[in-house]
PDB file of C-alpha atoms in Angstrom:
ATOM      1  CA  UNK A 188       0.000   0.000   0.000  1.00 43.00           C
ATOM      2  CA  UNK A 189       1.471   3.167  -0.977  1.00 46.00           C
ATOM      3  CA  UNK A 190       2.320   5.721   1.972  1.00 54.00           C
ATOM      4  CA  UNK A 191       0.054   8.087   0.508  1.00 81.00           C
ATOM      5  CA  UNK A 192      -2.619   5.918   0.691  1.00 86.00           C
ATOM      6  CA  UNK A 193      -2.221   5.208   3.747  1.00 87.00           C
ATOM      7  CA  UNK A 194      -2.123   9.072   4.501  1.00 85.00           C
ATOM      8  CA  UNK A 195      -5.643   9.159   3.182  1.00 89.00           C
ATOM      9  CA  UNK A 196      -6.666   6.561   5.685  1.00 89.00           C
ATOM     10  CA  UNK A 197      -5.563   8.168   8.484  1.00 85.00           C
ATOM     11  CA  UNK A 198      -7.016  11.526   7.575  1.00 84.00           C
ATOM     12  CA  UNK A 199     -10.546   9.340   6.331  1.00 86.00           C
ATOM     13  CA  UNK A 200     -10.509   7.683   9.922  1.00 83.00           C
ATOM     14  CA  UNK A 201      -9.643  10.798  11.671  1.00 76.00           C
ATOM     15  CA  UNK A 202     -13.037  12.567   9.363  1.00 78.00           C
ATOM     16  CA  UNK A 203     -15.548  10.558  10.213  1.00 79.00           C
ATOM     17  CA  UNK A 204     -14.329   7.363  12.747  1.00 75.00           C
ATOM     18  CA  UNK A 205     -15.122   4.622  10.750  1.00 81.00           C
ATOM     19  CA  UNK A 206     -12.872   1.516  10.381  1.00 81.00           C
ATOM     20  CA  UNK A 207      -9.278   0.938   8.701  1.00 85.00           C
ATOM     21  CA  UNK A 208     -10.545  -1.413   5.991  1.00 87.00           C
ATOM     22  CA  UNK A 209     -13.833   0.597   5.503  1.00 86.00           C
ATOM     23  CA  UNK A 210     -11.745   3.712   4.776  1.00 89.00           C
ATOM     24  CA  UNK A 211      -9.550   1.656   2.212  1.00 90.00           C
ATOM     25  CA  UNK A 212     -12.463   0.561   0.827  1.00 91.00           C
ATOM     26  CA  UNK A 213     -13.900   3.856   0.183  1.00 91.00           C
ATOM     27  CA  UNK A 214     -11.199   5.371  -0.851  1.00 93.00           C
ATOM     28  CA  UNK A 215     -10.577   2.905  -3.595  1.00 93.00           C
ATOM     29  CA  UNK A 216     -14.400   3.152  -4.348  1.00 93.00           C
ATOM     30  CA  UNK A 217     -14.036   6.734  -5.385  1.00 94.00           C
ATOM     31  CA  UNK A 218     -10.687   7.588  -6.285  1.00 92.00           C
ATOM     32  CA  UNK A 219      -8.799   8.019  -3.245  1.00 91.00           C
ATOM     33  CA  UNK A 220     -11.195  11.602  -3.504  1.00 91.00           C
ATOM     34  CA  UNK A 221     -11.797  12.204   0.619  1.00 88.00           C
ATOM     35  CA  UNK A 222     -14.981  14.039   0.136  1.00 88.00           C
ATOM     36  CA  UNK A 223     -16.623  11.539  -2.227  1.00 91.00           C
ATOM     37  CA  UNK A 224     -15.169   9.035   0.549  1.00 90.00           C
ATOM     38  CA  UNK A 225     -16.753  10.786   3.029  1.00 86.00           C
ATOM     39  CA  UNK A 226     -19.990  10.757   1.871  1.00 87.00           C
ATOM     40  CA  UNK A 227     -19.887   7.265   0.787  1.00 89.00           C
ATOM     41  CA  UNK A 228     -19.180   5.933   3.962  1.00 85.00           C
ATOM     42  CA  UNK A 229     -22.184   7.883   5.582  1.00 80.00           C
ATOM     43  CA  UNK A 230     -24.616   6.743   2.717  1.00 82.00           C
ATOM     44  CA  UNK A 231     -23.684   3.162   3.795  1.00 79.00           C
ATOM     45  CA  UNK A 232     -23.710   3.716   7.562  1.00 74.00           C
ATOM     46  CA  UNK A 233     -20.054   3.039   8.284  1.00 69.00           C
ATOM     47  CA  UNK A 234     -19.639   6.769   9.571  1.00 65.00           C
ATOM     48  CA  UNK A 235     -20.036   7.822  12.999  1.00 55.00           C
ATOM     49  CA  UNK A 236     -22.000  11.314  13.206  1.00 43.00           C
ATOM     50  CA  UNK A 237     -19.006  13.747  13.544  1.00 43.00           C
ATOM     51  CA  UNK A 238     -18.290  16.908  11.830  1.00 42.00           C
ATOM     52  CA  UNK A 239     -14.991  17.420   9.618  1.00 34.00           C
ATOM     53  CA  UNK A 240     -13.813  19.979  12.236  1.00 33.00           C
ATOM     54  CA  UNK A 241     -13.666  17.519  15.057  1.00 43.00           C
ATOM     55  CA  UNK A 242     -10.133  16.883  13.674  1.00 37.00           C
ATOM     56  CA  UNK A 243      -8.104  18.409  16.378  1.00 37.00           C
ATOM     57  CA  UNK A 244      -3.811  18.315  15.521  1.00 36.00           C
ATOM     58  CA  UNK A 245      -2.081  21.021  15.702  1.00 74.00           C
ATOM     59  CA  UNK A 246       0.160  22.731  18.994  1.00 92.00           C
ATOM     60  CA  UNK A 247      -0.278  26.305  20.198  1.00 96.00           C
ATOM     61  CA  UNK A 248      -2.464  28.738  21.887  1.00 98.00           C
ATOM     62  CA  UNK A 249      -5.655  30.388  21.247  1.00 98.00           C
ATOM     63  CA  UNK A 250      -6.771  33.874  23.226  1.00 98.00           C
ATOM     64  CA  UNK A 251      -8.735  36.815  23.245  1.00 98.00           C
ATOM     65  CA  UNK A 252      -7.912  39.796  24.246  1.00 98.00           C
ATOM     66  CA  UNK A 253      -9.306  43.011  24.519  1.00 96.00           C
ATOM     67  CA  UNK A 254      -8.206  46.399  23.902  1.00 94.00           C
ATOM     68  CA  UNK A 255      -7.471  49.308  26.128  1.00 87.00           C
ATOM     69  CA  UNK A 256     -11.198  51.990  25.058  1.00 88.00           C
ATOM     70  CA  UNK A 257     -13.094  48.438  25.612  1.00 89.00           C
ATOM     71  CA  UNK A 258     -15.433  48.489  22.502  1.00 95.00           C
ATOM     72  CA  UNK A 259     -12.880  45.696  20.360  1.00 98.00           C
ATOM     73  CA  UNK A 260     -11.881  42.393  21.119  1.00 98.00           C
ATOM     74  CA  UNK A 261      -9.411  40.035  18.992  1.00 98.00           C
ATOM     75  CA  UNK A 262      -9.754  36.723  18.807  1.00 99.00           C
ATOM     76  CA  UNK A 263      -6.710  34.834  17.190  1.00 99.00           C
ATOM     77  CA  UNK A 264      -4.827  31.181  16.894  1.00 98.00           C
ATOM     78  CA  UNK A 265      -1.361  30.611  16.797  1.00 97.00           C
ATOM     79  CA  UNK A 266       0.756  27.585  16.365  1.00 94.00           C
ATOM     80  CA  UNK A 267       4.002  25.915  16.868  1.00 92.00           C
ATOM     81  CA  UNK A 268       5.678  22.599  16.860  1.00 86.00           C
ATOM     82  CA  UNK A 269       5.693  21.266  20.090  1.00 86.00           C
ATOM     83  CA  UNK A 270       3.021  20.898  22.947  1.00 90.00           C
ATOM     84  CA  UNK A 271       6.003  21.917  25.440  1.00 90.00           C
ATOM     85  CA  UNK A 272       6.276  25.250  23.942  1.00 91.00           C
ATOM     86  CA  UNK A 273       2.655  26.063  23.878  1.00 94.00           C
ATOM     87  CA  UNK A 274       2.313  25.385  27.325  1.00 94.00           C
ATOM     88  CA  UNK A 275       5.050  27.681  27.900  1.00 95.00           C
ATOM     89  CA  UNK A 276       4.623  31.872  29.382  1.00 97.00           C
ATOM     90  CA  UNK A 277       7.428  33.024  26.973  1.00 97.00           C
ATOM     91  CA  UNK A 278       4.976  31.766  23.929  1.00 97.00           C
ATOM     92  CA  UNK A 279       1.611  32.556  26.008  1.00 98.00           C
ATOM     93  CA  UNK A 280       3.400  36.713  26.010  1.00 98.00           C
ATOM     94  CA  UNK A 281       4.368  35.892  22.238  1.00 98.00           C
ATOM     95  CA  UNK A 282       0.876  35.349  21.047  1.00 98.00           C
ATOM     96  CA  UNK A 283      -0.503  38.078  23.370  1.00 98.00           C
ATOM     97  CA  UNK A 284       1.978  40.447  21.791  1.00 98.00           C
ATOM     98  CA  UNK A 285       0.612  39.458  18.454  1.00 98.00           C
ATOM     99  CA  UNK A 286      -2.828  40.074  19.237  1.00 98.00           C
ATOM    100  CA  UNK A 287      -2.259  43.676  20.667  1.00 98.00           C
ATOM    101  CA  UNK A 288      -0.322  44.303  17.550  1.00 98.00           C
ATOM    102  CA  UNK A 289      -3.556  43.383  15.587  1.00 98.00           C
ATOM    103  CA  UNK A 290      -5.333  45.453  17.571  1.00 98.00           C
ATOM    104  CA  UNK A 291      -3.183  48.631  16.929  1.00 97.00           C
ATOM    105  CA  UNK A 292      -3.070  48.258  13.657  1.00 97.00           C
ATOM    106  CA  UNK A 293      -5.843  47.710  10.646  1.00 87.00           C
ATOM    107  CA  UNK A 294      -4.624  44.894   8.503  1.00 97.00           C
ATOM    108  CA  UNK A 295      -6.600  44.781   5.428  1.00 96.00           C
ATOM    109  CA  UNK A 296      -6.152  40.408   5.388  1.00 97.00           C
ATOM    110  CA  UNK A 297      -4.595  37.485   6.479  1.00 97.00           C
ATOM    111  CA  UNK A 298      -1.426  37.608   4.591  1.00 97.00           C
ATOM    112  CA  UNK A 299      -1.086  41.762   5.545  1.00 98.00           C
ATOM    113  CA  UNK A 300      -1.399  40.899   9.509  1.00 98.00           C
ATOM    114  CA  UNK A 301       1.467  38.363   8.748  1.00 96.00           C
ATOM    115  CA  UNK A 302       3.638  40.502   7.163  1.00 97.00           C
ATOM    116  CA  UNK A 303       3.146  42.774   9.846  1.00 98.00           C
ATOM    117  CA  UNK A 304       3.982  40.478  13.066  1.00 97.00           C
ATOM    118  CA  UNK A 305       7.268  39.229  11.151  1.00 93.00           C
ATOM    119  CA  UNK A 306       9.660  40.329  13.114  1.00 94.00           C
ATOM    120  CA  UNK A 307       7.906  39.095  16.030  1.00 95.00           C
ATOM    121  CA  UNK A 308       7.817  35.778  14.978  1.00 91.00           C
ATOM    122  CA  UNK A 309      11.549  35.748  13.921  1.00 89.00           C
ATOM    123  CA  UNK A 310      12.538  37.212  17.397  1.00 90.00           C
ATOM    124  CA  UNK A 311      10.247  34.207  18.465  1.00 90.00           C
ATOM    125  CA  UNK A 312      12.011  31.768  16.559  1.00 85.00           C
ATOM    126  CA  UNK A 313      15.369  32.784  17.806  1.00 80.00           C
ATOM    127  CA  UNK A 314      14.353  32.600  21.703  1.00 88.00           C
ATOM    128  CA  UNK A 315      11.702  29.128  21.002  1.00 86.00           C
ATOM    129  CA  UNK A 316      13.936  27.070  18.300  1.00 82.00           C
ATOM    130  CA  UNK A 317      10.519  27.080  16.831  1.00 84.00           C
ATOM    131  CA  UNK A 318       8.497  27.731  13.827  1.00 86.00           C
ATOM    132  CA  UNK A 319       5.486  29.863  14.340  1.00 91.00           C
ATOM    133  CA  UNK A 320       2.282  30.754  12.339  1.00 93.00           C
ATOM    134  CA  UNK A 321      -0.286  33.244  12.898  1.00 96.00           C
ATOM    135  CA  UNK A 322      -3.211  30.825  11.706  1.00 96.00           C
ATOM    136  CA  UNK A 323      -5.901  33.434  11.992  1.00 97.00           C
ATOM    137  CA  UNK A 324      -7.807  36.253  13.963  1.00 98.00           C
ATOM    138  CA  UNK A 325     -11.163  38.033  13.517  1.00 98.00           C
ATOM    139  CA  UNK A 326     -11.506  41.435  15.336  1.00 98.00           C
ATOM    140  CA  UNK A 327     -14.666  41.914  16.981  1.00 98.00           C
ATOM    141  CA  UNK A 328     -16.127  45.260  17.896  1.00 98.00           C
ATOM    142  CA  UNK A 329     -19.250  46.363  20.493  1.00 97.00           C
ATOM    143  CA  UNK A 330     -21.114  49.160  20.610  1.00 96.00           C
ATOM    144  CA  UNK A 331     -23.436  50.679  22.849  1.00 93.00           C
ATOM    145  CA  UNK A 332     -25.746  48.386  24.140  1.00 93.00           C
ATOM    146  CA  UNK A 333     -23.750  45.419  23.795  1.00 97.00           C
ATOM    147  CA  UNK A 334     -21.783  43.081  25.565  1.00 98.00           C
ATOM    148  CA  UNK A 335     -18.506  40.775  24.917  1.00 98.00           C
ATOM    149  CA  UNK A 336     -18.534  37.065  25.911  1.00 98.00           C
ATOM    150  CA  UNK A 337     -15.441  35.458  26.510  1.00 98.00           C
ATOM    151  CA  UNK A 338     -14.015  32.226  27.189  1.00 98.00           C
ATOM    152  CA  UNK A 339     -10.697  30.307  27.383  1.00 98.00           C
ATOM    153  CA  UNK A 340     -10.940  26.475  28.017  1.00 96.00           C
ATOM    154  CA  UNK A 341      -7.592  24.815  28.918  1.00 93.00           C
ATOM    155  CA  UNK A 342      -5.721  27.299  28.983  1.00 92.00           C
ATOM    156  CA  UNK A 343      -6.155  28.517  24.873  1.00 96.00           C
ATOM    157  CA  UNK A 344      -6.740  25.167  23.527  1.00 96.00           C
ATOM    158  CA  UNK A 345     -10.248  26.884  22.991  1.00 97.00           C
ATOM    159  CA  UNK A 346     -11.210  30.553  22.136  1.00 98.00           C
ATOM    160  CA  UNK A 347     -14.270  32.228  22.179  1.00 98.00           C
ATOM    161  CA  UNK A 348     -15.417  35.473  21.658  1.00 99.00           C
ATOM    162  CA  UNK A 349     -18.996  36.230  20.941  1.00 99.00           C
ATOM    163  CA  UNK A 350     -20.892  39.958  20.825  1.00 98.00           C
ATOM    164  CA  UNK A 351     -24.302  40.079  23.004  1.00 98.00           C
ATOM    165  CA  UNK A 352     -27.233  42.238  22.171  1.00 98.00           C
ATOM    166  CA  UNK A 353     -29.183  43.302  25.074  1.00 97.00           C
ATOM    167  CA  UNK A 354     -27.742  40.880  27.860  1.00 96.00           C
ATOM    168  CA  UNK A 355     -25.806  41.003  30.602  1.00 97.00           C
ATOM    169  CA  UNK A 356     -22.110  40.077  30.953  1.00 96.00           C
ATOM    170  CA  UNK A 357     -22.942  37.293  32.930  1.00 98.00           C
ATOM    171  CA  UNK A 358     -25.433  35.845  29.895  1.00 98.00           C
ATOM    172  CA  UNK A 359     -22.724  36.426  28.028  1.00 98.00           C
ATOM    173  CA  UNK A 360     -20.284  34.867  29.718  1.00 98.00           C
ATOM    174  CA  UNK A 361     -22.651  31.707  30.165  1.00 98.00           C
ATOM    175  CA  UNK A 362     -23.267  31.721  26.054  1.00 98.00           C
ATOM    176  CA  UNK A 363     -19.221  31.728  25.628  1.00 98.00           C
ATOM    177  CA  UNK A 364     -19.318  28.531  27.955  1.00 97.00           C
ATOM    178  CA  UNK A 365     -21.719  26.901  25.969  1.00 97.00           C
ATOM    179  CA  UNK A 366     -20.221  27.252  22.472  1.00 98.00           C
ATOM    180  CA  UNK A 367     -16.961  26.859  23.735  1.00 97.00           C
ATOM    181  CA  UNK A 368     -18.569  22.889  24.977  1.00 96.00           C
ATOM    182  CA  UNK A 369     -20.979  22.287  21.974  1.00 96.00           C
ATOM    183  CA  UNK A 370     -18.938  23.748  19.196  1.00 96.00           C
ATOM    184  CA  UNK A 371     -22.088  24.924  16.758  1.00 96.00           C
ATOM    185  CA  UNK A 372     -21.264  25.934  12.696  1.00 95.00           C
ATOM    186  CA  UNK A 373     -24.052  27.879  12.465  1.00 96.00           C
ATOM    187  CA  UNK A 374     -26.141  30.612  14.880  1.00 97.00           C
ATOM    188  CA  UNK A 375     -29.437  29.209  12.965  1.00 95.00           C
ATOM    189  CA  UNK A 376     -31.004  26.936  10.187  1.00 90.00           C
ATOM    190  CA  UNK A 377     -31.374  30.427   8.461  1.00 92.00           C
ATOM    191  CA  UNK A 378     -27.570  30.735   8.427  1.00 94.00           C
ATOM    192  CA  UNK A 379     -26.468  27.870   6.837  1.00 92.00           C
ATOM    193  CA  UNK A 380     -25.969  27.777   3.452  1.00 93.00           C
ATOM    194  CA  UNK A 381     -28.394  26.989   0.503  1.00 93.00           C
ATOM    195  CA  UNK A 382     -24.967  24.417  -1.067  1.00 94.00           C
ATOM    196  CA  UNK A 383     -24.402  22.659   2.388  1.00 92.00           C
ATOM    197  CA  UNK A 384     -28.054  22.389   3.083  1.00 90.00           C
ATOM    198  CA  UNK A 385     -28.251  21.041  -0.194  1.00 91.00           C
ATOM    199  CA  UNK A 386     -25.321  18.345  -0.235  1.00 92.00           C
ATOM    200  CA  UNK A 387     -26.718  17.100   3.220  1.00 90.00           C
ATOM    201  CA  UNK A 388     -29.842  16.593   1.351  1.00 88.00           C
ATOM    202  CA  UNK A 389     -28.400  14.031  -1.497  1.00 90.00           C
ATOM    203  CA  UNK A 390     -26.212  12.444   1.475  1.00 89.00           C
ATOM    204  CA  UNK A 391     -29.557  11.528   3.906  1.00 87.00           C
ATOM    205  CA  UNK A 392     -31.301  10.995   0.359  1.00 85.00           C
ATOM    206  CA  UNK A 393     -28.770   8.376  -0.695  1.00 87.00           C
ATOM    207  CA  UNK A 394     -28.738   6.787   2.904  1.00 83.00           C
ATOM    208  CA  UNK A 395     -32.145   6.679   3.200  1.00 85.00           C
ATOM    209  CA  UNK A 396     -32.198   4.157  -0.475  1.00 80.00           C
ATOM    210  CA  UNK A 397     -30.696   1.461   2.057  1.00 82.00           C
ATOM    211  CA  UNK A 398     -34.399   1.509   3.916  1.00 84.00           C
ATOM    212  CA  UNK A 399     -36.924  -0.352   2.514  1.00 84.00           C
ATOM    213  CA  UNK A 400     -39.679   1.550   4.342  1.00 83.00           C
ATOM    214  CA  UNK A 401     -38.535   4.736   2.708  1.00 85.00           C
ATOM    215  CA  UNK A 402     -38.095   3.245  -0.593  1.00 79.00           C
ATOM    216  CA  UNK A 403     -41.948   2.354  -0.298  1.00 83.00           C
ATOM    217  CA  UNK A 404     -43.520   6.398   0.605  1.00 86.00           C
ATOM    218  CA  UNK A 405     -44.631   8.263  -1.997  1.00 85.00           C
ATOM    219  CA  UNK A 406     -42.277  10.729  -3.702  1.00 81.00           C
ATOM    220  CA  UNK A 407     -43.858  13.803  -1.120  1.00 86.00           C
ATOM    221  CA  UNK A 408     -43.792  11.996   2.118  1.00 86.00           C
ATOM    222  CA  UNK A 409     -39.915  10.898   1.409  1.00 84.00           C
ATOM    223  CA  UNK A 410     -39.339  14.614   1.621  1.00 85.00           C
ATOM    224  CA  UNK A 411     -40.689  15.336   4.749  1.00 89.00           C
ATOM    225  CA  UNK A 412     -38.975  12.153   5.823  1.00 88.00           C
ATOM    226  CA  UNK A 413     -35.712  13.740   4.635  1.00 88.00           C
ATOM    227  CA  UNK A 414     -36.782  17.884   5.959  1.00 86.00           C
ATOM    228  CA  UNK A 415     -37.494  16.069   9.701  1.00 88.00           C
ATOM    229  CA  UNK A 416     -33.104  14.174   8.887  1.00 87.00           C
ATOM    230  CA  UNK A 417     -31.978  17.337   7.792  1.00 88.00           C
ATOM    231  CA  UNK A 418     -33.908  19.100  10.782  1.00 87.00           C
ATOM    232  CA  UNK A 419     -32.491  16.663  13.223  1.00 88.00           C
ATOM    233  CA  UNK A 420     -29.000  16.776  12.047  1.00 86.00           C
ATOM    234  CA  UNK A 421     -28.586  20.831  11.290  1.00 88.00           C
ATOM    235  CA  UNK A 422     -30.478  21.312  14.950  1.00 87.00           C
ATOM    236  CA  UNK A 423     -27.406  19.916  16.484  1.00 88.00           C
ATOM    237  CA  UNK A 424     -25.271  22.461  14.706  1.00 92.00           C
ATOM    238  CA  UNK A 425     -27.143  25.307  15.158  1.00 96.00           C
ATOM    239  CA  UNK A 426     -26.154  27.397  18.156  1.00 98.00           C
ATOM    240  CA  UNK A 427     -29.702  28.556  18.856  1.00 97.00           C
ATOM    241  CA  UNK A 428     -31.336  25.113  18.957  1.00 96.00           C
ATOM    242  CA  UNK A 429     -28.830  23.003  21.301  1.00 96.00           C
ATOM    243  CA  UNK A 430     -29.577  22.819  24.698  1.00 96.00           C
ATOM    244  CA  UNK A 431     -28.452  25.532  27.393  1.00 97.00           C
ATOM    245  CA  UNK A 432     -25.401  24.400  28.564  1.00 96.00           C
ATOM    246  CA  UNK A 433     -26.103  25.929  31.638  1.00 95.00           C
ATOM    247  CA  UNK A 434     -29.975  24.890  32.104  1.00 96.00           C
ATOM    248  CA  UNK A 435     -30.930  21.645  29.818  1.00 95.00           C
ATOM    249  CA  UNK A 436     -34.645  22.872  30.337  1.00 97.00           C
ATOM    250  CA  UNK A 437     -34.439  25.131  27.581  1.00 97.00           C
ATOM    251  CA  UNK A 438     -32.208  25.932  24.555  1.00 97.00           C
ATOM    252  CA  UNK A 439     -29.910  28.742  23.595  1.00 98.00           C
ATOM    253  CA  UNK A 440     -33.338  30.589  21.609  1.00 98.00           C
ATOM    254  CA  UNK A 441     -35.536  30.231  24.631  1.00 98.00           C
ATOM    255  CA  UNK A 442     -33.063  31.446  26.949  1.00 98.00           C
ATOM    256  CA  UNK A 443     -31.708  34.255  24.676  1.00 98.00           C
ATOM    257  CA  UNK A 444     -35.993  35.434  24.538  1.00 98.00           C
ATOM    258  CA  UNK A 445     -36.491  34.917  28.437  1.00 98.00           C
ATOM    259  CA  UNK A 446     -33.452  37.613  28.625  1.00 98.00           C
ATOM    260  CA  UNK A 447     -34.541  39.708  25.541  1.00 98.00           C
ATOM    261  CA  UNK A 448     -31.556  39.455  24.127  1.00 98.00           C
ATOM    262  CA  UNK A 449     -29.572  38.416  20.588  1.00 98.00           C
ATOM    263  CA  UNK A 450     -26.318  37.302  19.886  1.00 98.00           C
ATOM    264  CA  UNK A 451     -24.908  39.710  16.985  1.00 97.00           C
ATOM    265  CA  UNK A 452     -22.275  37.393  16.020  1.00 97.00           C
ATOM    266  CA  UNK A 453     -19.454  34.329  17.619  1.00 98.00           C
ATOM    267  CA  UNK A 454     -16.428  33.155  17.004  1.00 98.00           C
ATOM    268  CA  UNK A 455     -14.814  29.668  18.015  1.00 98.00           C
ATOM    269  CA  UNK A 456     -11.385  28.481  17.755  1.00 98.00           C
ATOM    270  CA  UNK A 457      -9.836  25.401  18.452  1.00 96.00           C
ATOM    271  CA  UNK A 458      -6.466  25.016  18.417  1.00 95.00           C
ATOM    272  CA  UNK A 459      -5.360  23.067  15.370  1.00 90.00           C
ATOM    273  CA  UNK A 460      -8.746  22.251  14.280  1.00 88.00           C
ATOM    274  CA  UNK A 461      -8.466  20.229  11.001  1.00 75.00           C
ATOM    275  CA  UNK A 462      -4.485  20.203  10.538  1.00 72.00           C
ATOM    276  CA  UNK A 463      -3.551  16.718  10.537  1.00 60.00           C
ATOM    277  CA  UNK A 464      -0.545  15.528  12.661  1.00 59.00           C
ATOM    278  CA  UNK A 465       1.834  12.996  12.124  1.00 51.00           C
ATOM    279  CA  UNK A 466       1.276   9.877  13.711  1.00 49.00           C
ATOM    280  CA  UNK A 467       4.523   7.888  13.666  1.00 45.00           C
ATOM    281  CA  UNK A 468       2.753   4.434  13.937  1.00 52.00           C
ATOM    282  CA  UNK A 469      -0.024   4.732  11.642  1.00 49.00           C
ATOM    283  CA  UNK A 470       1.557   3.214   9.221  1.00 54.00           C
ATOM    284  CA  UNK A 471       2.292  -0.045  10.880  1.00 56.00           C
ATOM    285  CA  UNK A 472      -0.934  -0.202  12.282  1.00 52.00           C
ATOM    286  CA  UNK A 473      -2.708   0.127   8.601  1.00 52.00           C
ATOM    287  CA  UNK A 474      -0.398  -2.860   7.709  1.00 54.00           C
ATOM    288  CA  UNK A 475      -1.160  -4.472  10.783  1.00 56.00           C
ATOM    289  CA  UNK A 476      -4.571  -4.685   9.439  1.00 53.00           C
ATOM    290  CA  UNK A 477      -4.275  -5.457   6.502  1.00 50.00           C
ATOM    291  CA  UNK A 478      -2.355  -8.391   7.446  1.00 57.00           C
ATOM    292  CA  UNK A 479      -4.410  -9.801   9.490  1.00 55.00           C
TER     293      UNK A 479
END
């Protein structure tokens, strides 16, 4: 089996949890192409329910901070090689004097905001032995009437920064908690996107062949067979139907009307959040398998 094969594999396994020889098998199946894979698996019910972003594989540190007037907040990610740096206070300072230097100054992109922390990150490299990346950062700003939610978890292996419309800090707060835990894609079903909602469609369409019962419902009642899947499955992704993190009597649109209030936008970062990893014994494992 050719190494990049069994690259595939790993990063197949690591998408969706299904089995060595299932991955190999859909991978051959549809020309070693990982999305078509993807969705193959799921049609046939070898796929556990995870999302592509569960993929967590990366080192470094993720923070917010806010600036001095109050009214902004950055949010950013930024990596290195080694756990033992990240968990360092000489690259905890680095990455906070990265995100004040975003603050104080109004990169028009990515690639502008790197060029402008350079020599920070080659200072870096000369005190760390490291490489470093600034992966990404979104700049959030309040205004009157509003409130920031913030949240660290483990130290910066999880970010988030969210703005609040008509709620307290301490809603706020609570809301950052809860995406933070339940990681949601999208604020509501309006929010997610006519393609997405779309592909999901085909997928439950194509999984739902394998039951005879469906097979045997007229053309409109497999519809709203497949509306009440895609309901289901989008509802877990959607930040303002999951369950309160903080009171699993009601969910994150109930509480936001008890408190009259609206969430404006959120961001979440996870550190390394689909960058794959090396794994030195995957190989051996795959042939392991294979072997067997």
């Amino acid at each position: 089996m050719a190494d990049s094969l069994i690259d595939l594999i790993k990063v197949l396994r690591d998408r969706t949890g299904a089995g060595l020889m299932d991955c190999k098998g859909a991978l051959l199946a549809n020309d070693c192409d990982l999305d078509k894979a993807t969705d193959w698996l799921r049609e046939k019910g070898l796929a556990k329910a995870a999302k592509k972003a569960d993929r967590i594989a990366a080192e470094g540190l993720a923070l917010t901070i806010p600036c001095g007037c109050g009214n902004r907040v950055v949010i950013l990610e930024v990596n290195c090689e080694t756990d033992f740096v990240a968990k360092g206070e000489q690259f905890h300072d680095f990455v906070e004097s990265i995100g004040k230097n975003l603050l104080a100054n109004n990169y028009a992109s990515l690639e502008a905001a790197k060029d402008g922390v350079k020599d920070l990150v080659a200072d870096a490299t000369v005190k760390m032995g490291e490489k470093f990346d600034l992966r990404r950062y979104q700049i959030l700003k309040k205004e009157d009437g509003q409130e920031f939610g913030t949240y660290l978890h483990m130290g910066g292996k999880i970010a988030v920064a969210l703005i609040l419309e008509n709620g307290s800090a301490e809603l706020a707060k609570g809301l950052a908690m809860h995406i933070a835990a339940n990681n949601p894609s999208y604020l509501t079903l309006n929010d997610v996107p006519a393609d997405v909602l779309a592909h999901e469609r085909d997928v439950q369409r194509e999984a739902a062949k394998n039951d005879p019962k469906f097979a045997s419902k007229p053309a409109e009642f497999q519809e709203k067979i497949l509306d009440g899947k895609l309901n289901k499955y989008f509802s877990e992704m959607t930040l303002a139907s999951q369950t309160y993190l903080m009171d699993d009597s009601k969910n994150v649109s109930q509480v936001l009307k008890d408190n009259g209030a609206s969430i404006k936008c959120f961001v979440r970062y996870q550190v390394g959040e689909g960058i794959e990893k090396r794994h030195d014994d995957f190989a051996s494992e795959v042939m392991k398998e294979i072997n067997k």
